[in-house]
PDB file of C-alpha atoms in Angstrom:
ATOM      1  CA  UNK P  27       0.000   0.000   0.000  1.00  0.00           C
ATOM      2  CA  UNK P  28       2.924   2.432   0.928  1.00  0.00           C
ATOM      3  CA  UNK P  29       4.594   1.992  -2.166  1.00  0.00           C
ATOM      4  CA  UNK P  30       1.279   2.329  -4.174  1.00  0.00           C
ATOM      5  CA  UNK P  31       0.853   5.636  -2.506  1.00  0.00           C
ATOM      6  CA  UNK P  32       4.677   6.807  -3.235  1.00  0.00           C
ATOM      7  CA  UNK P  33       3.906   5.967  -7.011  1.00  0.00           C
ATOM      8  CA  UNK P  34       0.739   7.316  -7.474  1.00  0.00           C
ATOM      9  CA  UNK P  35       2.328  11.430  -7.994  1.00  0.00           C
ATOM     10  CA  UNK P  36       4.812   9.722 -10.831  1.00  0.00           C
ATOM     11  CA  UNK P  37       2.048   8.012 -12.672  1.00  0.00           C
ATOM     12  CA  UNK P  38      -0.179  11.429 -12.563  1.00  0.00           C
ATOM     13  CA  UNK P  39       2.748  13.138 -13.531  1.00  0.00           C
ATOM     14  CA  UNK P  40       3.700  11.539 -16.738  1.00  0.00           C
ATOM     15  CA  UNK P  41      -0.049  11.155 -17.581  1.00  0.00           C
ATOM     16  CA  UNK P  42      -0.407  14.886 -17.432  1.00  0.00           C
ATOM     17  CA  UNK P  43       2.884  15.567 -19.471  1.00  0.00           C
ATOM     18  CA  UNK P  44       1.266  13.297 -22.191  1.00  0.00           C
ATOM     19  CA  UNK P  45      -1.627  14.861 -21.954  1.00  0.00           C
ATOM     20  CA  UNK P  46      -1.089  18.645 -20.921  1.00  0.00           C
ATOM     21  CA  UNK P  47       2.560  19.169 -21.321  1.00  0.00           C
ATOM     22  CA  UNK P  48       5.409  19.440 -18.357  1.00  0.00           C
ATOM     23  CA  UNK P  49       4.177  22.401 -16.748  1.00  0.00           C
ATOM     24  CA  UNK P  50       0.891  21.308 -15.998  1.00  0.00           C
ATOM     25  CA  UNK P  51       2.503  17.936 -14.555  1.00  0.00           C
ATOM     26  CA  UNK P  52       5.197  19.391 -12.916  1.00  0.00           C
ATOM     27  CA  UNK P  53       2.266  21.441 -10.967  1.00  0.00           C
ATOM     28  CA  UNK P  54       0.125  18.262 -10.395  1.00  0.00           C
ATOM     29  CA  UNK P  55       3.413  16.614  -9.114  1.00  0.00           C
ATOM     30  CA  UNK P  56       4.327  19.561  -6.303  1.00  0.00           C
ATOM     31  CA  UNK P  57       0.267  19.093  -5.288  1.00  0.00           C
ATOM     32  CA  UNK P  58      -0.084  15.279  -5.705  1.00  0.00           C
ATOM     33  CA  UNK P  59       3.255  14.882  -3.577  1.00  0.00           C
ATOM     34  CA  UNK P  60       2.047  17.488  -0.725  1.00  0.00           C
ATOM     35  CA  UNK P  61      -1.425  14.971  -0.802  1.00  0.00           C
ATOM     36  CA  UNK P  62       0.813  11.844  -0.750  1.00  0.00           C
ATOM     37  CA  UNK P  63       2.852  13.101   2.572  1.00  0.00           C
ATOM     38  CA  UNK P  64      -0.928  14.022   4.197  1.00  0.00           C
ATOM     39  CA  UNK P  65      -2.402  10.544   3.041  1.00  0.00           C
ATOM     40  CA  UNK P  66       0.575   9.128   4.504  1.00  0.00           C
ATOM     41  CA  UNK P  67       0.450  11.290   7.807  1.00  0.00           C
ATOM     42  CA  UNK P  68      -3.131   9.902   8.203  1.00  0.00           C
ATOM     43  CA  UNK P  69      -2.592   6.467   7.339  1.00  0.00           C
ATOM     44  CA  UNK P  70       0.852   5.915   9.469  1.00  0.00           C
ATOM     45  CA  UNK P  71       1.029   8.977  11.530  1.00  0.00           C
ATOM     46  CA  UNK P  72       4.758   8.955  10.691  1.00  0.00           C
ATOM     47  CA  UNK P  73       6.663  10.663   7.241  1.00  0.00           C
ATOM     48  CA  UNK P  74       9.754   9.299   6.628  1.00  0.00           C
ATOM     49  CA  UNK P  75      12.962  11.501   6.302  1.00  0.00           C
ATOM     50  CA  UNK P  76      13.433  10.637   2.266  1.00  0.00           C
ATOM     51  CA  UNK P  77       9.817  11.595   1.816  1.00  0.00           C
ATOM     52  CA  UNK P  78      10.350  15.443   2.889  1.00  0.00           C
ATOM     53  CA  UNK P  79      13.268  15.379   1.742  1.00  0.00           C
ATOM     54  CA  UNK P  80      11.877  14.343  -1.689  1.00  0.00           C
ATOM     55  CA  UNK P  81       8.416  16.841  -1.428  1.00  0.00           C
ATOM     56  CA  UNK P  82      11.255  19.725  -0.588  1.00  0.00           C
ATOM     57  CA  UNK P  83      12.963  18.864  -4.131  1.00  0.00           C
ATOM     58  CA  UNK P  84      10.128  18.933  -5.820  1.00  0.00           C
ATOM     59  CA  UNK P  85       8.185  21.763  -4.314  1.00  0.00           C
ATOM     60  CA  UNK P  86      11.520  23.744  -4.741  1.00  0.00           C
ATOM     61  CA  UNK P  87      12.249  22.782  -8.615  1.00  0.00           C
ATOM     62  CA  UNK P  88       9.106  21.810  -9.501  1.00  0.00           C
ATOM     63  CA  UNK P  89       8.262  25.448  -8.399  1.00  0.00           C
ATOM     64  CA  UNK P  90      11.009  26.996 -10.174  1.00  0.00           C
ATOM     65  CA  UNK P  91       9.936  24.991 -13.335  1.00  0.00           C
ATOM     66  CA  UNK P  92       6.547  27.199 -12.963  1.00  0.00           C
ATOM     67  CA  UNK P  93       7.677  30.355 -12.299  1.00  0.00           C
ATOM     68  CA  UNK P  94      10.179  30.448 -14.526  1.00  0.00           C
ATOM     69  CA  UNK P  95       8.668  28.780 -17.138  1.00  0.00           C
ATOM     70  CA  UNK P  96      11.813  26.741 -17.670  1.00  0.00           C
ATOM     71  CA  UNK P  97      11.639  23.004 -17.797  1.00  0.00           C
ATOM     72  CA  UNK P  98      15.338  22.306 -17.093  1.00  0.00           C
ATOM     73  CA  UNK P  99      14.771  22.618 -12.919  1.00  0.00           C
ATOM     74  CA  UNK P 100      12.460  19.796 -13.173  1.00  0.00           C
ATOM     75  CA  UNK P 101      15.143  17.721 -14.739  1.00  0.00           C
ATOM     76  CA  UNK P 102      17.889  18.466 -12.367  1.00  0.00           C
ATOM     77  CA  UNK P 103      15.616  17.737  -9.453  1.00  0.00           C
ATOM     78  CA  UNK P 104      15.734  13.893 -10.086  1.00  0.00           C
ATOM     79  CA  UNK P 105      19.908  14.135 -10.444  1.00  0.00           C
ATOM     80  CA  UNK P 106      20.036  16.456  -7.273  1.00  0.00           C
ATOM     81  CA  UNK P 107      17.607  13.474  -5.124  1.00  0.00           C
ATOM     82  CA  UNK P 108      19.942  10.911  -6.298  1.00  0.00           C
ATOM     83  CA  UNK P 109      22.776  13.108  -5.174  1.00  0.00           C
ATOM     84  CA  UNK P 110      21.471  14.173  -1.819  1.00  0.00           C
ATOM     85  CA  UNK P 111      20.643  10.507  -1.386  1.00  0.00           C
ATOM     86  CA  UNK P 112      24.136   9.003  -2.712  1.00  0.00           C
ATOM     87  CA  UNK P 113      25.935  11.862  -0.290  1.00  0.00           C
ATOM     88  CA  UNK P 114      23.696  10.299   2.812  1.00  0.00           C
ATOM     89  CA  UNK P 115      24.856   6.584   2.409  1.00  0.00           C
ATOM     90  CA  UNK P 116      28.555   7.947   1.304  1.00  0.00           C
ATOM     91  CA  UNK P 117      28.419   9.800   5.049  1.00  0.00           C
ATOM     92  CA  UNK P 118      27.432   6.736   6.456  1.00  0.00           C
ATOM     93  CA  UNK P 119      29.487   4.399   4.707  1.00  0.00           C
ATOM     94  CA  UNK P 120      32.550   6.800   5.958  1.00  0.00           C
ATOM     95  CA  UNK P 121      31.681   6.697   9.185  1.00  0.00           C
ATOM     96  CA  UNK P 122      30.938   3.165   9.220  1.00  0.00           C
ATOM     97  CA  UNK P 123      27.438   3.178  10.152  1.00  0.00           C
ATOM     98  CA  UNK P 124      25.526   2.525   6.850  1.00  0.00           C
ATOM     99  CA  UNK P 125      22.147   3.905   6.326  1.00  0.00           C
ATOM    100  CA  UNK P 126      21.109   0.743   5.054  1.00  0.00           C
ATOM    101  CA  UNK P 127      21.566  -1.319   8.237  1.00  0.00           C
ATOM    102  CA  UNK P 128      19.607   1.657   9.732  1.00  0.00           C
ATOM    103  CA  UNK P 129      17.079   1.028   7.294  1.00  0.00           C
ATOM    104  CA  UNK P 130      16.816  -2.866   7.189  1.00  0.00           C
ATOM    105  CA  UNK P 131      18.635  -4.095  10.248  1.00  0.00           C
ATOM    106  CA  UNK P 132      15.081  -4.474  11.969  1.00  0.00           C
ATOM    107  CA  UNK P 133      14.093  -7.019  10.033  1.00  0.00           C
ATOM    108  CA  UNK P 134      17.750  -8.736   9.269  1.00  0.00           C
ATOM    109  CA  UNK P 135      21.088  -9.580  10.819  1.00  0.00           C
ATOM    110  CA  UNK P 136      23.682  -9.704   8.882  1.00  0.00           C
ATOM    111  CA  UNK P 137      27.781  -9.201   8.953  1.00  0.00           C
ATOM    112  CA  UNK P 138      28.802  -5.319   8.926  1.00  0.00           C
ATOM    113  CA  UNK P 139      31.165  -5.931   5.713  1.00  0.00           C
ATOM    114  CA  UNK P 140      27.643  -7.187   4.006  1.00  0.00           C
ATOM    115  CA  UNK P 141      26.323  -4.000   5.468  1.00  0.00           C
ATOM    116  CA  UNK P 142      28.773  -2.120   4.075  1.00  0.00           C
ATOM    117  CA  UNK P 143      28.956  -3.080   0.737  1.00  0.00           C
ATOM    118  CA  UNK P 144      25.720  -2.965   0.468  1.00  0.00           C
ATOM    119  CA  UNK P 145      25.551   1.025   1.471  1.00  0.00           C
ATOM    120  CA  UNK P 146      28.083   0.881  -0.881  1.00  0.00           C
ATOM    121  CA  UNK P 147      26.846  -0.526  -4.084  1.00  0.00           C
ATOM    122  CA  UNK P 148      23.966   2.146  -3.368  1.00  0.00           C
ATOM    123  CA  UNK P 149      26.012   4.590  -3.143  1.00  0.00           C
ATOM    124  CA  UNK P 150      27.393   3.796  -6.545  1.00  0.00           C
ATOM    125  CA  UNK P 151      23.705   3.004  -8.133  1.00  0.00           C
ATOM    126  CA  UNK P 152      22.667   6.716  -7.292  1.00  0.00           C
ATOM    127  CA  UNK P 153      25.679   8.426  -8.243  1.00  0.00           C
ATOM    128  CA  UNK P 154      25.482   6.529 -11.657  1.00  0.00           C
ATOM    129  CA  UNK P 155      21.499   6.857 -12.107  1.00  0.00           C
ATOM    130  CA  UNK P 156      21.704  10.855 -11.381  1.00  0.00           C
ATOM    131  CA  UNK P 157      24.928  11.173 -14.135  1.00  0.00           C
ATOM    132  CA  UNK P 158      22.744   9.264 -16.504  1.00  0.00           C
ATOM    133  CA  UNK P 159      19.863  11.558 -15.583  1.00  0.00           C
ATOM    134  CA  UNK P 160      21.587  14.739 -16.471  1.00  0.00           C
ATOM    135  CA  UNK P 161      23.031  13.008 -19.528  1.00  0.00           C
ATOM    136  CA  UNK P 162      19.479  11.853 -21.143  1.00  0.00           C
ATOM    137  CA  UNK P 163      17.833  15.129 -19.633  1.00  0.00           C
ATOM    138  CA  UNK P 164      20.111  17.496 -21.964  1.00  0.00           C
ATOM    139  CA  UNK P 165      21.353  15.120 -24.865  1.00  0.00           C
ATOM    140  CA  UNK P 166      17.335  13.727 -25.722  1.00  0.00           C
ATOM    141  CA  UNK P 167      14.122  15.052 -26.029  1.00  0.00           C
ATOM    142  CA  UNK P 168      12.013  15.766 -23.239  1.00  0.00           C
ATOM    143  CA  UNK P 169       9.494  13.093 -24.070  1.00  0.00           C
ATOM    144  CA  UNK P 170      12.446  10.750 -24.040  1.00  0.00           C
ATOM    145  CA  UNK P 171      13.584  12.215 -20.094  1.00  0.00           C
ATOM    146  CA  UNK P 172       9.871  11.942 -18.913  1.00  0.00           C
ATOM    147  CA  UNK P 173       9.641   8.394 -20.716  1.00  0.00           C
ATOM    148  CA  UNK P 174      13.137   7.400 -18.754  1.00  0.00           C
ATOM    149  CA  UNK P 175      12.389   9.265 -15.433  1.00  0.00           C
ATOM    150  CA  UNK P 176       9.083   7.387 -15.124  1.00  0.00           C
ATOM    151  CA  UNK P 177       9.703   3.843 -16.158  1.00  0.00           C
ATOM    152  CA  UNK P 178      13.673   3.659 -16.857  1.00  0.00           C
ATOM    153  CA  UNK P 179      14.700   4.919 -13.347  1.00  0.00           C
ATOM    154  CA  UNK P 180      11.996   2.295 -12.036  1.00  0.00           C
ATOM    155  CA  UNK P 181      13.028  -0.725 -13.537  1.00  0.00           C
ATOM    156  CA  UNK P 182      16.656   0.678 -12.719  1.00  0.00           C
ATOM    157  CA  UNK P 183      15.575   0.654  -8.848  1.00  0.00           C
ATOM    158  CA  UNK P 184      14.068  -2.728  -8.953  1.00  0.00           C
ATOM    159  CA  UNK P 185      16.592  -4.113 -10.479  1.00  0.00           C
ATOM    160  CA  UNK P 186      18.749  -3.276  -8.245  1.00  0.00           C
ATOM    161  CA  UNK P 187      16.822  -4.252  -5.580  1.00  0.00           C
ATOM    162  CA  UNK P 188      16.005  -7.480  -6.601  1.00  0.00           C
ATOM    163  CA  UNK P 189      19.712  -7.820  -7.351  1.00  0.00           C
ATOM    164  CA  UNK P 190      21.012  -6.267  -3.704  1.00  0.00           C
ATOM    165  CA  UNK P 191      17.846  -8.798  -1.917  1.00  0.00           C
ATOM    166  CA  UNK P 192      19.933 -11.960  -3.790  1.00  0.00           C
ATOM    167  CA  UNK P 193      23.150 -10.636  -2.561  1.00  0.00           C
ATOM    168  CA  UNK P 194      21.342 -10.530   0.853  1.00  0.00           C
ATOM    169  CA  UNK P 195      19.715 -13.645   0.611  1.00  0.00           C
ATOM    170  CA  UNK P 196      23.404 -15.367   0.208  1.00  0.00           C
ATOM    171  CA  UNK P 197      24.471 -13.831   3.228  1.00  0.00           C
ATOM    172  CA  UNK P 198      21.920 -14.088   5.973  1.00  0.00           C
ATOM    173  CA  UNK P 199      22.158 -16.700   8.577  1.00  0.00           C
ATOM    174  CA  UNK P 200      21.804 -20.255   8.099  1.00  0.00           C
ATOM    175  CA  UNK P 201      19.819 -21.954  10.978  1.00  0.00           C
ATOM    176  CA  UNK P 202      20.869 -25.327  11.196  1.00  0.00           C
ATOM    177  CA  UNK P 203      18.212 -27.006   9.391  1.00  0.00           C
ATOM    178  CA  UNK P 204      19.510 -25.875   6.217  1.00  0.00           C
ATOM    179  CA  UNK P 205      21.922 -27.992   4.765  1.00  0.00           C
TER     180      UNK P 205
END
């Protein structure tokens, strides 16, 4: 249901830009994400850091998009999230207290190398997803951004998950019925 929520602003926004063009999106994207962080309020009483930090982004480029009437802040918000998320886990991974583990170790125990490589490889997906980003934002046409923002950047991401929850699979304890 959470994630359902946290995709529901993307899908409006690319059906608007198809539609109505990338300023009315980028409008319905600042309001639908302000009425995704109330829905979740209500639902979990509880918004998670990555979510404001996420509305902030895009009530700050998205807005600039508007006012402006320039559709190149709405393209560097996406690299600048993937940034701000790629310095977190680099901060963490420095200090030796991955994000991740902060993230997951509730629900899994697993060696603190394995932690760390995995707030590692992270690291490295957002750093390479916001240089691709900025490369397809200014080398392609916008309809070619949107179309790679919406669904390239999400098969990217589960991808990657499905390829970091393998890597965790392989390492998590082995109770000694399994042999």
């Amino acid at each position: 249901m959470k994630q359902l929520i946290e995709f529901i602003p993307l899908l409006i926004f690319f059906v608007l830009f198809k539609t109505s063009g990338i300023f009315v999106a980028t409008g319905a994207l600042i309001i639908t994400t302000a009425i995704q962080l109330i829905v979740t309020w209500f639902i979990y009483k509880k918004i998670e850091k990555m979510q404001l930090i996420t509305f902030a982004m895009v009530a700050i480029f998205g807005g600039l998009t508007l006012v402006l009437h320039d559709e190149n802040f709405i393209k560097w918000k996406v690299t600048i999230i993937y940034g701000l998320f790629a310095l977190a886990l680099l901060i963490s991974q420095i200090i030796h207290k991955p994000l991740i583990k902060s993230m997951l170790g509730k629900e899994m125990t697993l060696p603190d190398n394995v932690w760390l490589r995995i707030n590692l490889a992270w690291t490295v997906f957002f750093v390479v997803c916001a240089i691709v980003n900025i490369y397809i934002a200014f080398n392609f046409p916008l309809d070619i951004w949107v179309d790679f923002k919406v669904f390239g950047l999400l098969a990217l991401t589960l991808l990657f998950t499905f390829a970091t929850g393998g890597y965790i699979y392989r390492h998590l304890p082995k109770s000694p019925d399994d042999k």
